[in-house]
Coordinates of C-alpha atoms and ligand atoms in Angstrom, one line a residue:
M4 CA 108.4 97.8 139.5
A5 CA 105.1 97.4 137.7
V6 CA 104.6 94.3 135.6
T7 CA 104.2 94.6 131.8
S8 CA 102.9 92.1 129.4
R9 CA 106.4 91.6 128.2
H10 CA 107.4 90.4 131.7
L11 CA 104.4 88.0 131.7
T12 CA 105.5 86.5 128.4
V13 CA 109.1 86.0 129.6
V14 CA 107.8 84.3 132.8
A15 CA 105.4 82.0 130.8
V16 CA 108.1 81.0 128.4
L17 CA 110.6 80.3 131.2
A18 CA 108.0 78.3 133.1
L19 CA 107.4 76.2 130.0
A20 CA 111.1 75.7 129.5
L21 CA 111.7 74.7 133.1
A22 CA 108.7 72.3 133.2
W23 CA 109.6 70.8 129.8
P24 CA 111.9 67.9 131.1
L25 CA 109.3 67.0 133.7
L26 CA 106.1 67.0 131.7
P27 CA 104.6 63.5 131.1
P28 CA 105.2 62.2 127.5
F29 CA 101.6 62.5 126.6
T30 CA 101.5 66.2 127.5
V31 CA 104.7 66.8 125.6
T32 CA 103.2 65.3 122.5
L33 CA 100.1 67.4 123.0
F34 CA 102.2 70.5 123.3
N35 CA 104.0 69.6 120.1
Y36 CA 100.8 69.3 118.1
I37 CA 99.6 72.6 119.6
G38 CA 102.9 74.2 118.4
L39 CA 102.6 72.7 114.9
Y40 CA 99.0 73.9 114.6
A41 CA 99.8 77.3 116.1
L42 CA 102.3 77.9 113.3
V43 CA 99.5 77.5 110.8
A44 CA 97.0 79.5 112.8
L45 CA 99.5 82.3 113.2
G46 CA 99.6 82.6 109.4
L47 CA 95.8 82.8 109.3
V48 CA 95.8 85.4 112.0
L49 CA 98.0 87.5 109.7
L50 CA 96.2 86.7 106.6
T51 CA 92.6 86.8 107.8
G52 CA 92.3 88.6 111.1
I53 CA 94.8 91.3 110.3
G54 CA 95.0 91.4 106.4
G55 CA 91.3 90.7 105.8
M56 CA 91.8 87.8 103.4
T57 CA 90.3 84.3 103.8
S58 CA 92.0 81.1 102.9
F59 CA 90.5 77.6 103.0
G60 CA 93.7 76.1 101.7
Q61 CA 96.2 76.3 104.6
A62 CA 96.1 72.5 105.3
A63 CA 97.1 72.0 101.6
F64 CA 100.2 74.2 102.2
V65 CA 101.0 72.2 105.3
G66 CA 100.8 69.1 103.0
L67 CA 103.1 70.7 100.4
G68 CA 105.8 71.2 103.1
A69 CA 105.3 67.7 104.5
Y70 CA 105.2 65.8 101.1
A71 CA 108.1 67.8 99.7
T72 CA 110.4 66.6 102.5
A73 CA 108.9 63.1 102.6
W74 CA 109.5 62.6 98.9
I75 CA 113.1 64.0 99.0
T76 CA 114.1 61.9 102.0
T77 CA 112.5 58.6 101.0
S78 CA 111.9 58.3 97.2
P79 CA 114.3 56.2 95.2
L80 CA 114.1 58.8 92.4
A81 CA 115.2 61.5 94.7
A82 CA 118.0 59.3 96.1
Q83 CA 119.3 58.8 92.6
A84 CA 119.2 62.4 91.7
L85 CA 120.8 63.4 95.0
A86 CA 123.4 60.6 95.2
G87 CA 126.4 61.8 97.1
V88 CA 124.4 64.1 99.3
P89 CA 124.9 63.0 103.0
A90 CA 121.7 61.5 104.4
A91 CA 121.7 64.0 107.3
L92 CA 121.4 66.9 104.8
L93 CA 118.3 65.5 103.0
P94 CA 115.7 66.8 105.4
W95 CA 117.1 70.3 105.0
L96 CA 116.9 69.9 101.2
G97 CA 113.4 68.8 101.9
L98 CA 112.7 72.0 103.7
L99 CA 114.2 74.0 100.8
A100 CA 112.1 72.1 98.3
G101 CA 109.0 72.7 100.4
V102 CA 109.7 76.4 100.6
V103 CA 110.3 76.8 96.9
V104 CA 107.2 74.8 95.8
T105 CA 105.1 76.6 98.4
L106 CA 106.3 80.0 97.2
L107 CA 105.7 79.1 93.6
V108 CA 102.2 77.7 94.1
A109 CA 101.1 80.4 96.5
W110 CA 102.5 83.1 94.2
I111 CA 100.5 81.7 91.2
L112 CA 97.3 81.4 93.3
G113 CA 97.9 84.9 94.7
A114 CA 98.7 86.5 91.4
V115 CA 95.5 85.1 89.8
T116 CA 93.1 85.8 92.7
L117 CA 94.4 88.6 94.8
P118 CA 93.8 91.4 92.3
L119 CA 90.2 90.4 92.1
S120 CA 87.9 91.7 94.8
G121 CA 85.4 89.8 96.7
H122 CA 85.6 86.1 97.6
F123 CA 87.8 84.9 94.8
L124 CA 90.7 84.1 97.1
A125 CA 88.5 82.1 99.5
L126 CA 87.0 80.2 96.5
A127 CA 90.4 79.6 94.8
T128 CA 92.0 78.3 98.0
L129 CA 88.9 76.1 98.6
A130 CA 89.4 74.5 95.2
W131 CA 93.1 74.2 95.7
G132 CA 92.6 72.7 99.1
I133 CA 90.3 70.0 97.8
S134 CA 92.3 69.2 94.7
L135 CA 95.7 68.9 96.4
Y136 CA 94.2 66.3 98.7
F137 CA 93.5 64.1 95.7
V138 CA 96.8 64.9 94.1
F139 CA 98.6 63.7 97.2
G140 CA 96.5 60.5 97.2
N141 CA 96.9 59.8 93.4
L142 CA 100.2 61.1 92.3
P143 CA 102.5 58.1 91.6
G144 CA 105.4 58.0 94.0
L145 CA 103.7 59.6 96.9
G146 CA 102.4 56.3 98.4
G147 CA 98.7 56.9 97.5
F148 CA 96.2 57.2 100.3
T149 CA 98.3 55.0 102.6
G150 CA 101.1 57.6 102.5
I151 CA 104.8 57.6 102.9
S152 CA 106.6 56.1 105.9
N153 CA 110.2 55.8 107.0
I154 CA 110.8 59.5 106.9
P155 CA 114.1 60.1 108.7
A156 CA 114.4 62.0 111.9
L157 CA 116.0 65.5 111.8
S158 CA 119.6 65.7 112.8
F159 CA 121.9 68.6 113.7
G160 CA 125.3 67.1 113.0
N161 CA 125.5 63.9 114.9
W162 CA 122.6 64.9 117.1
Q163 CA 119.3 63.3 116.2
L164 CA 116.0 64.7 117.2
K165 CA 114.3 61.3 117.7
S166 CA 112.4 61.9 121.0
S167 CA 109.2 63.8 121.1
R168 CA 110.6 65.9 123.9
L169 CA 113.6 67.0 121.9
F170 CA 111.6 67.7 118.9
G171 CA 109.2 69.8 120.9
I172 CA 112.0 72.1 121.8
L173 CA 112.6 72.8 118.1
I174 CA 108.9 73.4 117.4
W175 CA 108.4 75.7 120.3
V176 CA 111.7 77.6 119.8
L177 CA 110.8 78.2 116.1
L178 CA 107.2 79.2 117.0
L179 CA 108.3 81.7 119.7
L180 CA 111.0 83.2 117.4
L181 CA 108.5 83.6 114.6
M182 CA 106.0 85.1 116.9
W183 CA 108.6 87.6 118.1
A184 CA 109.5 88.5 114.5
L185 CA 105.8 88.9 113.5
H186 CA 105.0 90.9 116.6
N187 CA 107.9 93.2 115.6
L188 CA 106.6 93.4 112.1
L189 CA 103.1 94.4 113.2
D190 CA 104.5 97.0 115.5
S191 CA 106.3 98.9 112.7
R192 CA 105.7 101.1 109.7
Q193 CA 105.1 98.0 107.6
G194 CA 102.8 96.6 110.2
R195 CA 100.6 99.7 110.2
A196 CA 100.4 99.3 106.4
I197 CA 99.4 95.6 106.9
R198 CA 96.6 96.5 109.3
A199 CA 95.2 98.9 106.8
L200 CA 94.7 96.1 104.3
R201 CA 91.6 95.0 106.1
G202 CA 88.9 97.4 105.1
N203 CA 91.1 100.4 104.5
R204 CA 92.9 99.7 101.2
I205 CA 91.9 102.9 99.5
M206 CA 93.3 105.0 102.5
A207 CA 96.4 102.9 102.5
E208 CA 97.0 103.5 98.9
S209 CA 96.5 107.2 99.4
V210 CA 99.2 107.3 101.9
G211 CA 101.6 105.5 99.6
V212 CA 101.3 101.8 100.4
D213 CA 101.5 99.3 97.6
T214 CA 98.5 97.2 98.9
G215 CA 98.7 94.6 96.2
Q216 CA 102.3 93.8 97.1
A217 CA 101.5 93.8 100.8
R218 CA 98.6 91.4 100.3
M219 CA 100.8 89.1 98.2
R220 CA 103.5 89.1 100.9
L221 CA 101.0 88.3 103.6
F222 CA 99.6 85.4 101.6
L223 CA 103.1 84.1 100.9
T224 CA 104.0 84.5 104.6
A225 CA 101.0 82.5 105.7
A226 CA 101.7 79.8 103.2
L227 CA 105.3 79.6 104.3
L228 CA 104.3 79.3 108.0
A229 CA 102.0 76.4 106.9
A230 CA 104.7 74.7 104.9
L231 CA 107.1 75.0 107.8
S232 CA 104.6 73.3 110.0
G233 CA 104.3 70.6 107.5
W234 CA 108.0 70.0 107.3
L235 CA 108.2 69.7 111.1
Y236 CA 105.1 67.5 111.1
A237 CA 106.6 65.1 108.6
H238 CA 109.9 64.7 110.6
F239 CA 108.0 64.5 113.9
Q240 CA 105.5 61.9 112.8
R241 CA 108.1 60.2 110.4
F242 CA 105.1 59.4 108.3
V243 CA 102.6 61.2 106.1
N244 CA 99.4 60.5 104.3
P245 CA 96.9 62.9 102.7
T246 CA 94.3 62.9 105.6
P247 CA 95.7 65.7 107.7
F248 CA 95.9 68.0 104.7
N249 CA 92.3 67.9 103.5
L250 CA 89.6 70.6 103.5
N251 CA 88.2 69.7 107.0
I252 CA 91.6 70.4 108.5
S253 CA 91.8 73.7 106.7
I254 CA 88.5 74.6 108.3
E255 CA 89.8 73.5 111.7
Y256 CA 92.7 75.9 111.3
L257 CA 90.2 78.7 110.6
F258 CA 88.4 77.7 113.7
M259 CA 91.5 78.0 115.7
A260 CA 92.3 81.5 114.5
V261 CA 88.7 82.7 114.9
V262 CA 88.1 81.1 118.3
G263 CA 91.4 82.2 119.7
G264 CA 91.1 85.7 118.3
S265 CA 92.1 86.3 114.7
G266 CA 93.3 89.9 115.3
H267 CA 96.0 88.8 117.7
L268 CA 99.1 86.6 117.3
W269 CA 98.6 85.0 120.6
G270 CA 95.0 84.3 119.6
G271 CA 96.4 81.9 117.1
V272 CA 98.3 80.0 119.8
L273 CA 95.3 80.1 122.2
G274 CA 93.0 78.8 119.5
A275 CA 95.4 76.1 118.5
A276 CA 95.6 75.0 122.1
L277 CA 91.9 75.1 122.7
I278 CA 90.9 73.2 119.6
T279 CA 93.6 70.6 120.0
L280 CA 92.6 69.9 123.5
L281 CA 88.9 69.9 122.7
K282 CA 89.4 67.6 119.7
Q283 CA 91.3 65.3 121.8
Q284 CA 88.5 65.2 124.4
L285 CA 85.9 64.8 121.7
Q286 CA 87.7 61.9 120.1
D287 CA 87.3 60.0 123.4
V288 CA 83.7 61.1 124.1
L289 CA 81.9 61.5 120.8
P290 CA 82.2 57.9 119.5
F291 CA 81.0 56.7 122.8
L292 CA 77.9 59.1 122.6
L293 CA 77.1 59.0 118.9
G294 CA 78.9 55.9 117.5
D295 CA 82.0 56.1 115.5
S296 CA 80.5 56.6 112.0
G297 CA 80.8 60.1 110.8
N298 CA 82.8 63.2 111.5
F299 CA 81.0 64.8 114.4
E300 CA 83.9 66.9 115.6
L301 CA 83.3 69.4 112.8
V302 CA 79.7 69.7 113.9
V303 CA 80.7 70.4 117.5
F304 CA 83.3 72.9 116.3
G305 CA 80.7 74.6 114.2
L306 CA 78.4 75.0 117.2
L307 CA 81.3 76.2 119.3
M308 CA 82.3 78.7 116.7
L309 CA 78.7 80.1 116.7
L310 CA 78.8 80.4 120.4
V311 CA 82.1 82.2 120.3
M312 CA 81.0 84.6 117.6
Q313 CA 77.9 85.3 119.6
R314 CA 79.6 85.9 122.9
A315 CA 83.1 87.1 121.8
P316 CA 83.1 88.1 118.2
T317 CA 86.8 89.0 118.2
G318 CA 87.7 85.7 119.8
L319 CA 88.8 84.7 123.3
W320 CA 92.3 86.3 123.4
P321 CA 91.0 89.9 123.6
L322 CA 88.9 88.9 126.6
L323 CA 91.8 87.3 128.4
A324 CA 94.2 90.2 127.5
G325 CA 91.5 92.7 128.6
A326 CA 91.2 91.1 132.0
C327 CA 95.0 91.0 132.4
R328 CA 95.5 94.6 131.2
R329 CA 94.0 96.0 134.4
F330 CA 96.9 94.6 136.4
L331 CA 99.6 95.4 133.8
R332 CA 101.4 98.5 132.9
P333 CA 101.9 99.3 129.2
A334 CA 105.5 98.2 128.1
R335 CA 107.9 100.9 127.1
P336 CA 107.9 101.3 123.3
S337 CA 111.2 99.9 122.0
W338 CA 111.8 102.8 119.6
Q339 CA 112.4 105.0 122.6
D340 CA 115.9 103.6 123.1
A341 CA 117.0 104.2 119.5
S342 CA 118.1 107.7 118.5
P343 CA 115.9 109.1 115.7
V344 CA 117.2 109.4 112.2
Q345 CA 116.6 112.6 110.2
L346 CA 113.5 112.3 108.0
G347 CA 113.7 113.7 104.5
A348 CA 111.6 116.8 103.8
R349 CA 110.3 118.1 100.6
I350 CA 111.4 121.5 99.4
P351 CA 108.2 123.5 98.9
P352 CA 107.8 125.2 95.5
Q353 CA 107.6 129.0 95.1
A354 CA 104.3 130.4 96.1
G355 CA 102.1 130.8 93.0
Q356 CA 103.7 127.9 91.2
L357 CA 101.2 125.5 89.5
V358 CA 101.2 122.2 91.4
L359 CA 98.0 120.5 90.3
Q360 CA 96.2 120.8 87.0
A361 CA 93.0 119.0 86.1
Q362 CA 92.0 119.3 82.4
A363 CA 88.5 118.6 81.2
I364 CA 87.8 115.9 83.7
T365 CA 84.8 113.9 82.8
K366 CA 83.5 111.0 84.9
T367 CA 80.2 109.2 84.5
F368 CA 78.5 106.5 86.6
G369 CA 76.3 104.7 84.2
G370 CA 74.1 107.5 82.7
L371 CA 74.9 110.0 85.4
V372 CA 77.6 112.6 84.5
A373 CA 79.2 113.2 88.0
N374 CA 82.0 115.4 86.5
D375 CA 81.5 117.2 83.2
A376 CA 84.7 118.5 81.6
I377 CA 85.9 120.2 84.8
D378 CA 89.1 122.4 84.6
L379 CA 90.9 123.3 87.8
T380 CA 94.3 124.5 88.8
L381 CA 95.9 124.7 92.2
N382 CA 99.0 126.7 93.1
A383 CA 101.5 126.5 95.8
G384 CA 100.6 128.8 98.8
E385 CA 96.9 129.1 98.0
I386 CA 93.7 127.8 99.4
H387 CA 91.3 126.9 96.7
A388 CA 87.7 126.1 97.7
L389 CA 85.5 123.7 95.7
I390 CA 81.9 124.3 96.6
G391 CA 78.5 123.2 95.3
P392 CA 75.3 121.5 96.5
N393 CA 75.2 117.9 97.6
G394 CA 75.7 115.6 94.7
A395 CA 77.4 118.2 92.5
G396 CA 80.4 115.9 92.0
K397 CA 83.0 117.3 94.5
S398 CA 84.0 114.1 96.1
T399 CA 84.1 112.3 92.7
F400 CA 86.4 115.0 91.5
F401 CA 88.6 114.5 94.5
N402 CA 88.8 110.8 93.8
V403 CA 89.7 111.4 90.2
I404 CA 92.5 113.9 91.0
S405 CA 94.0 111.7 93.7
G406 CA 94.1 108.6 91.5
I407 CA 91.5 106.6 93.5
D408 CA 89.1 106.8 90.5
H409 CA 90.0 107.3 86.9
A410 CA 88.4 109.8 84.7
D411 CA 86.6 108.7 81.5
S412 CA 88.4 111.5 79.7
G413 CA 90.5 114.4 80.6
G414 CA 93.8 114.4 82.4
V415 CA 95.5 115.3 85.7
S416 CA 99.0 116.6 86.2
V417 CA 100.7 116.7 89.6
A418 CA 103.9 118.8 89.9
G419 CA 104.1 118.8 86.2
Q420 CA 103.8 115.1 85.6
R421 CA 100.9 113.6 83.7
M422 CA 99.3 111.0 85.9
G423 CA 97.3 108.9 83.4
R424 CA 96.0 105.8 85.2
K425 CA 98.6 105.7 87.9
P426 CA 97.5 104.4 91.3
P427 CA 96.9 106.7 94.3
R428 CA 100.3 105.9 95.7
A429 CA 101.9 107.6 92.7
F430 CA 100.1 110.8 93.6
A431 CA 101.2 110.4 97.2
Q432 CA 104.8 110.0 96.1
L433 CA 104.6 113.3 94.3
G434 CA 103.5 115.0 97.5
M435 CA 99.7 114.7 97.5
A436 CA 97.9 113.9 100.7
R437 CA 94.1 113.9 101.3
T438 CA 91.3 113.3 103.7
F439 CA 88.0 111.7 103.0
Q440 CA 84.5 112.9 103.4
H441 CA 83.6 109.5 105.0
V442 CA 86.4 109.2 107.5
R443 CA 88.8 106.3 106.7
I444 CA 90.9 105.5 109.8
L445 CA 92.1 102.4 111.6
R446 CA 89.4 102.6 114.3
Q447 CA 90.8 100.1 116.7
R448 CA 94.4 101.5 116.6
T449 CA 95.5 104.6 118.5
V450 CA 95.4 108.1 117.1
L451 CA 99.2 108.1 117.1
E452 CA 99.4 105.0 115.0
N453 CA 96.9 106.4 112.5
V454 CA 99.0 109.5 112.1
C455 CA 102.2 107.5 111.9
L456 CA 100.7 105.7 108.9
G457 CA 100.5 109.1 107.1
A458 CA 104.3 109.2 107.2
Y459 CA 104.6 105.8 105.5
L460 CA 106.5 107.1 102.5
R461 CA 109.0 109.0 104.7
G462 CA 110.4 105.7 105.9
S463 CA 112.1 103.1 103.7
R464 CA 112.8 100.0 105.8
G465 CA 111.2 96.7 104.8
W466 CA 109.7 93.7 106.3
L467 CA 113.0 92.0 107.3
A468 CA 114.3 95.1 109.1
A469 CA 111.0 95.4 110.9
M470 CA 110.9 91.8 112.0
L471 CA 114.5 92.0 113.4
R472 CA 113.8 95.4 115.0
A473 CA 116.6 96.9 112.9
E474 CA 114.4 100.0 112.0
R475 CA 113.9 101.4 115.4
H476 CA 115.8 104.6 114.6
E477 CA 113.6 105.2 111.7
E478 CA 110.5 104.3 113.7
H479 CA 111.4 106.8 116.4
A480 CA 111.6 109.5 113.9
L481 CA 108.2 108.6 112.4
V482 CA 106.6 108.6 115.8
L483 CA 108.2 112.0 116.6
E484 CA 106.9 113.4 113.3
A485 CA 103.4 112.0 114.1
Q486 CA 103.5 113.6 117.5
R487 CA 104.4 116.9 116.0
Q488 CA 101.4 116.8 113.7
L489 CA 99.1 115.8 116.5
E490 CA 100.4 118.8 118.5
R491 CA 99.7 121.0 115.5
C492 CA 96.1 119.7 115.1
G493 CA 95.3 119.9 118.7
L494 CA 95.2 116.2 119.2
A495 CA 98.2 115.7 121.5
D496 CA 96.0 114.6 124.4
D497 CA 94.2 112.0 122.3
A498 CA 97.4 110.3 121.0
E499 CA 96.9 107.0 122.9
R500 CA 93.2 106.7 122.4
A501 CA 91.6 104.4 119.9
A502 CA 90.9 106.6 116.9
G503 CA 87.4 105.2 116.5
A504 CA 86.5 106.4 120.0
L505 CA 86.9 110.1 119.1
P506 CA 83.9 112.2 118.1
L507 CA 83.5 112.3 114.3
G508 CA 84.8 115.9 114.0
R509 CA 88.0 115.0 115.8
Q510 CA 88.4 111.9 113.6
R511 CA 88.5 114.4 110.7
L512 CA 91.4 116.2 112.4
V513 CA 93.1 112.8 112.8
E514 CA 92.9 112.5 109.0
I515 CA 94.4 116.0 108.6
A516 CA 97.2 115.2 111.0
R517 CA 97.8 111.9 109.0
A518 CA 97.9 113.8 105.8
L519 CA 100.4 116.4 107.2
A520 CA 102.6 113.6 108.5
G521 CA 103.5 112.8 104.9
D522 CA 105.0 116.2 104.4
P523 CA 102.7 117.0 101.5
L524 CA 102.9 119.7 98.9
I525 CA 99.3 119.4 98.0
L526 CA 96.5 118.9 100.6
L527 CA 93.0 117.8 99.5
L528 CA 90.4 118.2 102.3
D529 CA 86.9 116.8 101.8
E530 CA 84.6 118.6 104.3
P531 CA 87.2 118.8 107.0
A532 CA 85.1 121.2 109.2
A533 CA 81.9 119.0 109.3
G534 CA 81.2 118.0 112.9
L535 CA 83.6 120.6 114.4
R536 CA 82.4 123.1 117.0
S537 CA 82.8 126.7 116.1
L538 CA 86.0 127.2 118.3
E539 CA 87.5 124.1 116.6
K540 CA 86.6 125.5 113.2
Q541 CA 88.4 128.6 114.0
E542 CA 91.5 126.6 115.1
L543 CA 91.3 124.7 111.9
A544 CA 91.1 127.8 109.8
D545 CA 94.1 129.2 111.6
L546 CA 96.0 125.9 111.0
L547 CA 95.2 126.1 107.3
R548 CA 96.3 129.7 107.0
Q549 CA 99.5 128.7 108.7
L550 CA 100.0 125.8 106.2
R551 CA 99.3 128.1 103.3
A552 CA 102.0 130.5 104.5
T553 CA 104.5 127.6 104.3
G554 CA 103.7 127.2 100.7
L555 CA 101.3 124.3 100.8
A556 CA 98.6 124.1 98.1
I557 CA 95.2 123.4 99.7
L558 CA 92.1 122.3 97.9
I559 CA 89.1 122.2 100.2
V560 CA 85.5 121.1 99.9
E561 CA 83.4 122.7 102.5
H562 CA 79.7 123.5 103.0
D563 CA 80.2 126.2 105.7
M564 CA 80.2 129.3 103.5
G565 CA 81.3 131.6 106.3
F566 CA 84.3 129.3 106.9
V567 CA 85.2 129.0 103.2
M568 CA 84.7 132.5 102.0
N569 CA 86.9 133.9 104.8
L570 CA 89.6 131.5 104.1
A571 CA 89.8 130.8 100.4
D572 CA 91.9 132.7 97.8
R573 CA 89.9 131.2 95.0
V574 CA 86.6 129.5 94.8
T575 CA 85.3 127.1 92.1
V576 CA 81.6 126.3 92.1
L577 CA 80.2 123.0 90.8
E578 CA 76.6 122.3 89.9
F579 CA 75.5 119.0 88.4
G580 CA 79.1 118.0 87.6
K581 CA 79.9 121.3 85.8
A582 CA 82.2 124.1 87.0
I583 CA 79.9 127.1 86.7
A584 CA 82.1 129.7 88.2
S585 CA 85.6 130.2 89.4
G586 CA 87.5 133.2 90.9
P587 CA 88.1 135.2 94.1
P588 CA 85.3 134.7 96.7
A589 CA 83.7 138.1 96.2
Q590 CA 83.5 137.7 92.4
V591 CA 82.0 134.2 92.7
Q592 CA 79.5 135.3 95.2
A593 CA 78.3 138.1 92.9
D594 CA 78.0 135.7 89.9
P595 CA 74.4 135.4 88.8
R596 CA 74.7 131.7 87.9
V597 CA 76.1 131.0 91.3
I598 CA 73.3 132.9 93.0
E599 CA 70.7 131.0 90.9
A600 CA 72.4 127.6 91.6
Y601 CA 72.3 128.3 95.3
L602 CA 68.9 129.9 95.5
G603 CA 67.6 126.9 93.5
A604 CA 69.4 124.3 95.6
D605 CA 69.8 125.6 99.1
H606 CA 68.8 129.1 99.9
A607 CA 70.3 129.0 103.4
D608 CA 73.8 128.2 102.2
Y609 CA 73.8 131.3 100.1
A610 CA 72.4 133.5 102.8
D611 CA 75.4 132.3 104.9
A612 CA 77.7 133.3 102.2
G613 CA 76.2 136.8 101.9
E614 CA 76.7 137.3 105.6
A615 CA 80.2 136.1 105.5
V616 CA 81.1 138.7 102.9
A617 CA 79.3 141.4 104.8
A618 CA 81.2 140.4 108.0
Ligands
ADP14 P1 79.4 115.7 96.3 O1 80.6 115.2 96.9 O2 79.5 116.9 95.5 O3 78.2 115.7 97.2 P2 79.6 113.2 94.8 O4 80.8 113.4 94.0 O5 79.7 112.4 96.0 O6 79.0 114.7 95.1 O7 78.5 112.6 93.9 C1 78.2 113.1 92.6 C2 77.1 112.2 92.0 O8 77.7 111.0 91.6 C3 75.9 111.9 92.9 O9 74.8 111.9 92.2 C4 76.3 110.5 93.4 O10 75.1 109.8 93.7 C5 77.0 109.9 92.2 N1 78.0 109.0 92.6 C6 79.1 109.2 93.3 N2 79.9 108.1 93.4 C7 79.2 107.1 92.8 C8 79.5 105.7 92.5 N3 80.6 105.1 93.0 N4 78.6 105.0 91.7 C9 77.5 105.6 91.3 N5 77.2 107.0 91.5 C10 78.0 107.7 92.2
MG15 MG1 81.0 114.8 98.8

């Protein structure tokens, strides 16, 4: 039997469990700290490495978790308010309080900063991280900068977790369970949506993901992991003061994630282990070398980080995993054992029925009128081509009619509904799917995963179901659907390759397969044949004819006149943002304004078009 990474994980966990009673106390304590830090680093892996958001405030969330339980379990005020509650229950109330306060604070921070683009989240968490440190130090009742002591041990019934060895079991069992849940989450429909948050939000919205909600959830999850670590820390140390929750430590957590490998859950654990061990060594060595005034660790960490970024920009875990992968067989995907559900399918409208209507669309960029009062209709069962020289406004028009950009004036109706300023996912829900002129894919993920993402709206299970692997039936169906579309687009052999490794032309096909996986009624294709060889173009044309026959409405931007004129039922020509002609291909090609536009802009294109008609 060949070994998989899953076997390796089980063996490592068993080895740790068996060795646990025998490890020297100092090692146990070290392991406990690694586990506590790893919980926080795990949140940062999710937030930063996978979700593309940076937080400098994670240590402050750890502090919230720690101080909440410290206050509830020790303050006379809390004792008064909670008189009658058994003492053994207080730490659990402390956990509850920590979770509630953390959710509240993180939600407010997120609601204010997440909708803003750029570095607002990083700056806000920075400010929050700095200020909370002083709040902990100065708020009456929290023991000032000396802190709170006499925090009780955790107990389960009569059983007290007083020893470091017992407490470590709790830390590591929680850590491993959470890693399992997060691993499951990332390996699901919801996980694919999360992975698209980093650098692919427009694409994610266009397949139906509510990216604002997903970002908020990720931010809350990372904050909760930090607060949980803080709660454990408080009952492990039995003492808290503000120092471990200051900005320096937040930066150390970021180091952990980055050095370990912020794109991988295990990277968080590896980073936590490396930094903890290194810090411990440095604490012995540095004062000896440099005297004990000043915080030299951070300098050493900074240098270390530079070195890692230079040598292994994605962190150390991918190096380690890459080396191991040569000896490992890929694990059997867990959805294979679940029988697939039946995915819902749309009922296509009658051929000829109006499915998309754009009325007097005007869009300007500063002084430039990119779209000037453009009217366009698209019917079920037709291929409508949008042509025009570079810069004529075709891609801008696509963005406006798919909700990615909003028109200055004019309106779009999809399937009879006026869309106003609705987000792209509202268009996707009504059956619109699109590709992009500049390909938008998850380059590191497989072709299959990319196409599965297109079927996002055809699944319904949420984060919890994904974490608990309760959605495998649905996942199986989504994967089958993606495989069907890959087959259709001639990509079946590339399913397991990283999408970014394909030639550009085939990446466009991945986008088409992704669009089709959503079972659309309307398909918008922005230059789908660019980069394809002539045989592949023919195959694409065949596919589009076949799709048209099933009742799909297709709007296509394409420069290859031979391709377009042989395929399209109707052609609309844009020039300088204006629709100058619209009608059947032969009529449009004979239109004097079109001839002039093309002779003026690009003689060769029109010569192509003439040949195509002659052919
Ligand atoms: P096409 O797809 O027909 O080649 P585009 O729609 O991409 O044309 O662009 C139309 C015009 O609008 C071009 O002049 C382009 O430079 C301009 N444009 C497009 N997007 C933007 C933007 N985000 N900001 C400013 N100008 C833009
Ligand atoms: Mg364009």
